[in-house]
Each structure stands twice: as C-alpha cells, then as structure tokens.
Amino acid sequence: MTATHLHAMIIHFPIALLIVGFLSEIIGLFMGKDFFKTAAFYLLILGALGSITAYITGSYAGEGIEEGPLLDPMNLHKQAALFTLWFSIIAVLFKSTVFYFKFHKPWVKLLGFLLYMFLVIAVARTGYLGGQLVFSHGAGVEIALPDFNN
C-alpha cells in the first residue's frame, strides 16, 4: 500500500464527519436539542483529528513532486489542506472552550456556527482541489494495460 492509497482511504472520513457535524449543528440550533449540539461538538473533534491524519498522509503522497504539470495543482491543494487543518484546530479550540465553560451568549453561538460553516467550506474547497488532482490531472492514477498473453 502506498501513501497515495492510504490518503485516498483516510480523506473521506474527516470530510463526512465535519459535514455531518455541521448538519447536526444546524439541527441543534433550530430544534434546540442538546443531543445534536453535543453530537456536532464531538463530530468536530473527530473530523479535526481526521484532518490532521489526512494532511500527514497527503504530505507523504505528494512527496517527490518537485516539477512538472502536477506541481502547481498539488501546491494549491496542499495550501488549501493546511488552511483547513489550522481552521479545524481553531474551531475545535473555540468550541471546546465554549462547551467547557458553557458560554450561552448569542454572539458566541453565532461565532461558533460561523467557524463551523467556514470550516466546512474550506473542507469542500480542499476536497474539490484534491478531486481535480485525481480526475483532471491523473495524480495517483496508475495505468495498467491488459495482459493479452493469457
């Protein structure tokens, strides 16, 4: 198994966890149910941990590309991934502080919601750029011709 394969397997978990967590956040805000707010918080933590893992495996997957047509799209994806990684850490730290100290001020809730929303947008952008690497530029794709000798 290569780093590229490992990255491709891991990356979908933080994407799903963060998006579902944000949907839980929305449901929790509209329905006022603590279950959804708590679920959103823990999904954010798991998604942030997954984004750390995805960033590390992505760094290994892109290792060795120092020139050629993949360099610019790879660097763009890597920059987006780094932004997403730091944004997820900031969101977790903010939401952990709010959760632990039980801040209930409306501006704090709004700021937490906006952080989560922008994190999901950052995840979507990073995922889009990663998809472009694979589907438009063929990164990590191995072309295997059929064996006609059998």
mmCIF file with all atom_site columns, C-alpha atoms in Angstrom:
data_model
loop_
_atom_site.group_PDB
_atom_site.id
_atom_site.type_symbol
_atom_site.label_atom_id
_atom_site.label_alt_id
_atom_site.label_comp_id
_atom_site.label_asym_id
_atom_site.label_entity_id
_atom_site.label_seq_id
_atom_site.pdbx_PDB_ins_code
_atom_site.Cartn_x
_atom_site.Cartn_y
_atom_site.Cartn_z
_atom_site.occupancy
_atom_site.B_iso_or_equiv
_atom_site.pdbx_formal_charge
_atom_site.auth_seq_id
_atom_site.auth_comp_id
_atom_site.auth_asym_id
_atom_site.auth_atom_id
_atom_site.pdbx_PDB_model_num
ATOM 1   C CA . MET A 1 1   ? 0.000   0.000   0.000   1.00 0.00 ? 1   MET A CA 1
ATOM 2   C CA . THR A 1 2   ? 1.336   3.412   -0.949  1.00 0.00 ? 2   THR A CA 1
ATOM 3   C CA . ALA A 1 3   ? 0.886   6.779   0.786   1.00 0.00 ? 3   ALA A CA 1
ATOM 4   C CA . THR A 1 4   ? -1.383  7.802   -2.092  1.00 0.00 ? 4   THR A CA 1
ATOM 5   C CA . HIS A 1 5   ? -3.704  4.867   -1.438  1.00 0.00 ? 5   HIS A CA 1
ATOM 6   C CA . LEU A 1 6   ? -3.678  5.497   2.305   1.00 0.00 ? 6   LEU A CA 1
ATOM 7   C CA . HIS A 1 7   ? -4.513  9.180   1.775   1.00 0.00 ? 7   HIS A CA 1
ATOM 8   C CA . ALA A 1 8   ? -7.371  8.271   -0.559  1.00 0.00 ? 8   ALA A CA 1
ATOM 9   C CA . MET A 1 9   ? -8.795  5.882   2.054   1.00 0.00 ? 9   MET A CA 1
ATOM 10  C CA . ILE A 1 10  ? -8.486  8.272   5.001   1.00 0.00 ? 10  ILE A CA 1
ATOM 11  C CA . ILE A 1 11  ? -9.565  11.573  3.475   1.00 0.00 ? 11  ILE A CA 1
ATOM 12  C CA . HIS A 1 12  ? -13.248 10.717  3.209   1.00 0.00 ? 12  HIS A CA 1
ATOM 13  C CA . PHE A 1 13  ? -13.682 10.315  6.967   1.00 0.00 ? 13  PHE A CA 1
ATOM 14  C CA . PRO A 1 14  ? -12.922 13.898  8.021   1.00 0.00 ? 14  PRO A CA 1
ATOM 15  C CA . ILE A 1 15  ? -14.973 15.208  5.113   1.00 0.00 ? 15  ILE A CA 1
ATOM 16  C CA . ALA A 1 16  ? -18.004 13.170  6.185   1.00 0.00 ? 16  ALA A CA 1
ATOM 17  C CA . LEU A 1 17  ? -17.528 13.783  9.913   1.00 0.00 ? 17  LEU A CA 1
ATOM 18  C CA . LEU A 1 18  ? -17.258 17.555  9.518   1.00 0.00 ? 18  LEU A CA 1
ATOM 19  C CA . ILE A 1 19  ? -20.187 17.864  7.126   1.00 0.00 ? 19  ILE A CA 1
ATOM 20  C CA . VAL A 1 20  ? -22.457 15.664  9.269   1.00 0.00 ? 20  VAL A CA 1
ATOM 21  C CA . GLY A 1 21  ? -21.267 17.545  12.351  1.00 0.00 ? 21  GLY A CA 1
ATOM 22  C CA . PHE A 1 22  ? -22.205 20.844  10.776  1.00 0.00 ? 22  PHE A CA 1
ATOM 23  C CA . LEU A 1 23  ? -25.626 19.484  9.826   1.00 0.00 ? 23  LEU A CA 1
ATOM 24  C CA . SER A 1 24  ? -26.038 18.418  13.464  1.00 0.00 ? 24  SER A CA 1
ATOM 25  C CA . GLU A 1 25  ? -25.072 21.942  14.481  1.00 0.00 ? 25  GLU A CA 1
ATOM 26  C CA . ILE A 1 26  ? -27.805 23.363  12.242  1.00 0.00 ? 26  ILE A CA 1
ATOM 27  C CA . ILE A 1 27  ? -30.399 20.909  13.571  1.00 0.00 ? 27  ILE A CA 1
ATOM 28  C CA . GLY A 1 28  ? -29.335 21.686  17.139  1.00 0.00 ? 28  GLY A CA 1
ATOM 29  C CA . LEU A 1 29  ? -29.725 25.415  16.581  1.00 0.00 ? 29  LEU A CA 1
ATOM 30  C CA . PHE A 1 30  ? -33.167 25.144  15.035  1.00 0.00 ? 30  PHE A CA 1
ATOM 31  C CA . MET A 1 31  ? -34.579 22.419  17.260  1.00 0.00 ? 31  MET A CA 1
ATOM 32  C CA . GLY A 1 32  ? -32.812 23.467  20.442  1.00 0.00 ? 32  GLY A CA 1
ATOM 33  C CA . LYS A 1 33  ? -31.902 19.859  21.253  1.00 0.00 ? 33  LYS A CA 1
ATOM 34  C CA . ASP A 1 34  ? -28.723 19.351  23.237  1.00 0.00 ? 34  ASP A CA 1
ATOM 35  C CA . PHE A 1 35  ? -28.176 15.941  21.646  1.00 0.00 ? 35  PHE A CA 1
ATOM 36  C CA . PHE A 1 36  ? -27.484 17.481  18.238  1.00 0.00 ? 36  PHE A CA 1
ATOM 37  C CA . LYS A 1 37  ? -25.281 20.227  19.688  1.00 0.00 ? 37  LYS A CA 1
ATOM 38  C CA . THR A 1 38  ? -23.243 17.649  21.596  1.00 0.00 ? 38  THR A CA 1
ATOM 39  C CA . ALA A 1 39  ? -23.035 15.379  18.551  1.00 0.00 ? 39  ALA A CA 1
ATOM 40  C CA . ALA A 1 40  ? -21.844 18.330  16.451  1.00 0.00 ? 40  ALA A CA 1
ATOM 41  C CA . PHE A 1 41  ? -19.125 19.060  19.002  1.00 0.00 ? 41  PHE A CA 1
ATOM 42  C CA . TYR A 1 42  ? -17.797 15.502  19.089  1.00 0.00 ? 42  TYR A CA 1
ATOM 43  C CA . LEU A 1 43  ? -18.012 15.119  15.316  1.00 0.00 ? 43  LEU A CA 1
ATOM 44  C CA . LEU A 1 44  ? -15.980 18.323  15.023  1.00 0.00 ? 44  LEU A CA 1
ATOM 45  C CA . ILE A 1 45  ? -13.287 16.847  17.263  1.00 0.00 ? 45  ILE A CA 1
ATOM 46  C CA . LEU A 1 46  ? -13.202 13.574  15.307  1.00 0.00 ? 46  LEU A CA 1
ATOM 47  C CA . GLY A 1 47  ? -13.209 15.449  11.994  1.00 0.00 ? 47  GLY A CA 1
ATOM 48  C CA . ALA A 1 48  ? -10.321 17.659  13.117  1.00 0.00 ? 48  ALA A CA 1
ATOM 49  C CA . LEU A 1 49  ? -8.315  14.604  14.188  1.00 0.00 ? 49  LEU A CA 1
ATOM 50  C CA . GLY A 1 50  ? -9.087  13.076  10.812  1.00 0.00 ? 50  GLY A CA 1
ATOM 51  C CA . SER A 1 51  ? -7.968  16.225  9.035   1.00 0.00 ? 51  SER A CA 1
ATOM 52  C CA . ILE A 1 52  ? -4.613  16.010  10.831  1.00 0.00 ? 52  ILE A CA 1
ATOM 53  C CA . THR A 1 53  ? -4.227  12.418  9.646   1.00 0.00 ? 53  THR A CA 1
ATOM 54  C CA . ALA A 1 54  ? -5.341  13.326  6.133   1.00 0.00 ? 54  ALA A CA 1
ATOM 55  C CA . TYR A 1 55  ? -2.845  16.177  5.966   1.00 0.00 ? 55  TYR A CA 1
ATOM 56  C CA . ILE A 1 56  ? 0.022   13.939  7.081   1.00 0.00 ? 56  ILE A CA 1
ATOM 57  C CA . THR A 1 57  ? -0.836  11.156  4.617   1.00 0.00 ? 57  THR A CA 1
ATOM 58  C CA . GLY A 1 58  ? -1.332  13.740  1.866   1.00 0.00 ? 58  GLY A CA 1
ATOM 59  C CA . SER A 1 59  ? 2.104   15.176  2.539   1.00 0.00 ? 59  SER A CA 1
ATOM 60  C CA . TYR A 1 60  ? 3.629   11.724  2.090   1.00 0.00 ? 60  TYR A CA 1
ATOM 61  C CA . ALA A 1 61  ? 1.511   11.076  -1.010  1.00 0.00 ? 61  ALA A CA 1
ATOM 62  C CA . GLY A 1 62  ? 2.764   14.266  -2.673  1.00 0.00 ? 62  GLY A CA 1
ATOM 63  C CA . GLU A 1 63  ? 6.378   13.727  -1.691  1.00 0.00 ? 63  GLU A CA 1
ATOM 64  C CA . GLY A 1 64  ? 8.803   13.830  -4.579  1.00 0.00 ? 64  GLY A CA 1
ATOM 65  C CA . ILE A 1 65  ? 6.769   16.049  -6.883  1.00 0.00 ? 65  ILE A CA 1
ATOM 66  C CA . GLU A 1 66  ? 9.132   18.950  -7.391  1.00 0.00 ? 66  GLU A CA 1
ATOM 67  C CA . GLU A 1 67  ? 8.413   19.848  -11.008 1.00 0.00 ? 67  GLU A CA 1
ATOM 68  C CA . GLY A 1 68  ? 6.079   19.086  -13.849 1.00 0.00 ? 68  GLY A CA 1
ATOM 69  C CA . PRO A 1 69  ? 2.403   19.650  -14.557 1.00 0.00 ? 69  PRO A CA 1
ATOM 70  C CA . LEU A 1 70  ? 1.265   18.368  -11.132 1.00 0.00 ? 70  LEU A CA 1
ATOM 71  C CA . LEU A 1 71  ? 3.346   20.835  -9.132  1.00 0.00 ? 71  LEU A CA 1
ATOM 72  C CA . ASP A 1 72  ? 1.011   23.854  -9.242  1.00 0.00 ? 72  ASP A CA 1
ATOM 73  C CA . PRO A 1 73  ? -2.269  21.977  -8.622  1.00 0.00 ? 73  PRO A CA 1
ATOM 74  C CA . MET A 1 74  ? -0.543  19.940  -5.881  1.00 0.00 ? 74  MET A CA 1
ATOM 75  C CA . ASN A 1 75  ? 0.710   23.082  -4.165  1.00 0.00 ? 75  ASN A CA 1
ATOM 76  C CA . LEU A 1 76  ? -2.734  24.682  -4.379  1.00 0.00 ? 76  LEU A CA 1
ATOM 77  C CA . HIS A 1 77  ? -4.316  21.584  -2.811  1.00 0.00 ? 77  HIS A CA 1
ATOM 78  C CA . LYS A 1 78  ? -1.624  21.463  -0.130  1.00 0.00 ? 78  LYS A CA 1
ATOM 79  C CA . GLN A 1 79  ? -2.162  25.142  0.774   1.00 0.00 ? 79  GLN A CA 1
ATOM 80  C CA . ALA A 1 80  ? -5.915  24.581  0.998   1.00 0.00 ? 80  ALA A CA 1
ATOM 81  C CA . ALA A 1 81  ? -5.348  21.488  3.138   1.00 0.00 ? 81  ALA A CA 1
ATOM 82  C CA . LEU A 1 82  ? -3.046  23.375  5.505   1.00 0.00 ? 82  LEU A CA 1
ATOM 83  C CA . PHE A 1 83  ? -5.610  26.167  5.851   1.00 0.00 ? 83  PHE A CA 1
ATOM 84  C CA . THR A 1 84  ? -8.329  23.581  6.538   1.00 0.00 ? 84  THR A CA 1
ATOM 85  C CA . LEU A 1 85  ? -6.119  21.822  9.081   1.00 0.00 ? 85  LEU A CA 1
ATOM 86  C CA . TRP A 1 86  ? -5.442  25.012  11.062  1.00 0.00 ? 86  TRP A CA 1
ATOM 87  C CA . PHE A 1 87  ? -9.033  26.165  10.742  1.00 0.00 ? 87  PHE A CA 1
ATOM 88  C CA . SER A 1 88  ? -10.272 22.839  12.144  1.00 0.00 ? 88  SER A CA 1
ATOM 89  C CA . ILE A 1 89  ? -7.883  23.151  15.103  1.00 0.00 ? 89  ILE A CA 1
ATOM 90  C CA . ILE A 1 90  ? -9.041  26.714  15.776  1.00 0.00 ? 90  ILE A CA 1
ATOM 91  C CA . ALA A 1 91  ? -12.698 25.656  15.547  1.00 0.00 ? 91  ALA A CA 1
ATOM 92  C CA . VAL A 1 92  ? -12.098 22.778  17.990  1.00 0.00 ? 92  VAL A CA 1
ATOM 93  C CA . LEU A 1 93  ? -10.305 25.042  20.460  1.00 0.00 ? 93  LEU A CA 1
ATOM 94  C CA . PHE A 1 94  ? -13.087 27.634  20.275  1.00 0.00 ? 94  PHE A CA 1
ATOM 95  C CA . LYS A 1 95  ? -15.917 25.102  20.552  1.00 0.00 ? 95  LYS A CA 1
ATOM 96  C CA . SER A 1 96  ? -14.091 23.264  23.377  1.00 0.00 ? 96  SER A CA 1
ATOM 97  C CA . THR A 1 97  ? -13.807 26.496  25.340  1.00 0.00 ? 97  THR A CA 1
ATOM 98  C CA . VAL A 1 98  ? -17.481 27.282  24.752  1.00 0.00 ? 98  VAL A CA 1
ATOM 99  C CA . PHE A 1 99  ? -18.507 23.718  25.635  1.00 0.00 ? 99  PHE A CA 1
ATOM 100 C CA . TYR A 1 100 ? -16.345 23.512  28.767  1.00 0.00 ? 100 TYR A CA 1
ATOM 101 C CA . PHE A 1 101 ? -17.243 26.929  30.174  1.00 0.00 ? 101 PHE A CA 1
ATOM 102 C CA . LYS A 1 102 ? -20.863 26.684  28.942  1.00 0.00 ? 102 LYS A CA 1
ATOM 103 C CA . PHE A 1 103 ? -20.990 30.109  27.291  1.00 0.00 ? 103 PHE A CA 1
ATOM 104 C CA . HIS A 1 104 ? -24.558 30.814  26.199  1.00 0.00 ? 104 HIS A CA 1
ATOM 105 C CA . LYS A 1 105 ? -24.277 34.303  24.792  1.00 0.00 ? 105 LYS A CA 1
ATOM 106 C CA . PRO A 1 106 ? -25.849 34.701  21.326  1.00 0.00 ? 106 PRO A CA 1
ATOM 107 C CA . TRP A 1 107 ? -22.703 36.216  19.769  1.00 0.00 ? 107 TRP A CA 1
ATOM 108 C CA . VAL A 1 108 ? -20.653 33.238  20.991  1.00 0.00 ? 108 VAL A CA 1
ATOM 109 C CA . LYS A 1 109 ? -23.115 30.797  19.421  1.00 0.00 ? 109 LYS A CA 1
ATOM 110 C CA . LEU A 1 110 ? -23.084 32.780  16.185  1.00 0.00 ? 110 LEU A CA 1
ATOM 111 C CA . LEU A 1 111 ? -19.290 32.872  16.086  1.00 0.00 ? 111 LEU A CA 1
ATOM 112 C CA . GLY A 1 112 ? -19.112 29.113  16.725  1.00 0.00 ? 112 GLY A CA 1
ATOM 113 C CA . PHE A 1 113 ? -21.641 28.489  13.974  1.00 0.00 ? 113 PHE A CA 1
ATOM 114 C CA . LEU A 1 114 ? -19.730 30.694  11.527  1.00 0.00 ? 114 LEU A CA 1
ATOM 115 C CA . LEU A 1 115 ? -16.422 28.972  12.352  1.00 0.00 ? 115 LEU A CA 1
ATOM 116 C CA . TYR A 1 116 ? -18.005 25.595  11.677  1.00 0.00 ? 116 TYR A CA 1
ATOM 117 C CA . MET A 1 117 ? -19.608 26.837  8.460   1.00 0.00 ? 117 MET A CA 1
ATOM 118 C CA . PHE A 1 118 ? -16.355 28.284  7.114   1.00 0.00 ? 118 PHE A CA 1
ATOM 119 C CA . LEU A 1 119 ? -14.558 25.087  8.098   1.00 0.00 ? 119 LEU A CA 1
ATOM 120 C CA . VAL A 1 120 ? -16.991 23.040  6.015   1.00 0.00 ? 120 VAL A CA 1
ATOM 121 C CA . ILE A 1 121 ? -16.486 25.445  3.109   1.00 0.00 ? 121 ILE A CA 1
ATOM 122 C CA . ALA A 1 122 ? -12.706 25.043  3.487   1.00 0.00 ? 122 ALA A CA 1
ATOM 123 C CA . VAL A 1 123 ? -13.112 21.246  3.545   1.00 0.00 ? 123 VAL A CA 1
ATOM 124 C CA . ALA A 1 124 ? -15.228 21.383  0.392   1.00 0.00 ? 124 ALA A CA 1
ATOM 125 C CA . ARG A 1 125 ? -12.646 23.549  -1.391  1.00 0.00 ? 125 ARG A CA 1
ATOM 126 C CA . THR A 1 126 ? -9.780  21.291  -0.345  1.00 0.00 ? 126 THR A CA 1
ATOM 127 C CA . GLY A 1 127 ? -11.730 18.215  -1.449  1.00 0.00 ? 127 GLY A CA 1
ATOM 128 C CA . TYR A 1 128 ? -12.561 19.838  -4.766  1.00 0.00 ? 128 TYR A CA 1
ATOM 129 C CA . LEU A 1 129 ? -8.889  20.650  -5.404  1.00 0.00 ? 129 LEU A CA 1
ATOM 130 C CA . GLY A 1 130 ? -7.930  17.095  -4.434  1.00 0.00 ? 130 GLY A CA 1
ATOM 131 C CA . GLY A 1 131 ? -10.541 15.750  -6.821  1.00 0.00 ? 131 GLY A CA 1
ATOM 132 C CA . GLN A 1 132 ? -9.139  17.962  -9.553  1.00 0.00 ? 132 GLN A CA 1
ATOM 133 C CA . LEU A 1 133 ? -5.703  16.461  -8.916  1.00 0.00 ? 133 LEU A CA 1
ATOM 134 C CA . VAL A 1 134 ? -7.031  12.960  -9.477  1.00 0.00 ? 134 VAL A CA 1
ATOM 135 C CA . PHE A 1 135 ? -9.730  13.418  -12.106 1.00 0.00 ? 135 PHE A CA 1
ATOM 136 C CA . SER A 1 136 ? -8.279  16.258  -14.170 1.00 0.00 ? 136 SER A CA 1
ATOM 137 C CA . HIS A 1 137 ? -4.547  15.732  -13.728 1.00 0.00 ? 137 HIS A CA 1
ATOM 138 C CA . GLY A 1 138 ? -4.374  11.974  -13.077 1.00 0.00 ? 138 GLY A CA 1
ATOM 139 C CA . ALA A 1 139 ? -2.427  12.250  -9.811  1.00 0.00 ? 139 ALA A CA 1
ATOM 140 C CA . GLY A 1 140 ? -2.024  8.846   -8.182  1.00 0.00 ? 140 GLY A CA 1
ATOM 141 C CA . VAL A 1 141 ? -3.582  7.043   -11.120 1.00 0.00 ? 141 VAL A CA 1
ATOM 142 C CA . GLU A 1 142 ? -1.683  4.013   -12.357 1.00 0.00 ? 142 GLU A CA 1
ATOM 143 C CA . ILE A 1 143 ? -2.367  2.990   -15.910 1.00 0.00 ? 143 ILE A CA 1
ATOM 144 C CA . ALA A 1 144 ? -2.266  -0.757  -16.267 1.00 0.00 ? 144 ALA A CA 1
ATOM 145 C CA . LEU A 1 145 ? -2.622  -2.264  -19.716 1.00 0.00 ? 145 LEU A CA 1
ATOM 146 C CA . PRO A 1 146 ? -4.417  -5.588  -20.001 1.00 0.00 ? 146 PRO A CA 1
ATOM 147 C CA . ASP A 1 147 ? -2.303  -8.713  -20.195 1.00 0.00 ? 147 ASP A CA 1
ATOM 148 C CA . PHE A 1 148 ? -3.058  -10.144 -23.665 1.00 0.00 ? 148 PHE A CA 1
ATOM 149 C CA . ASN A 1 149 ? -0.781  -13.145 -23.140 1.00 0.00 ? 149 ASN A CA 1
ATOM 150 C CA . ASN A 1 150 ? -3.396  -15.041 -21.146 1.00 0.00 ? 150 ASN A CA 1
#
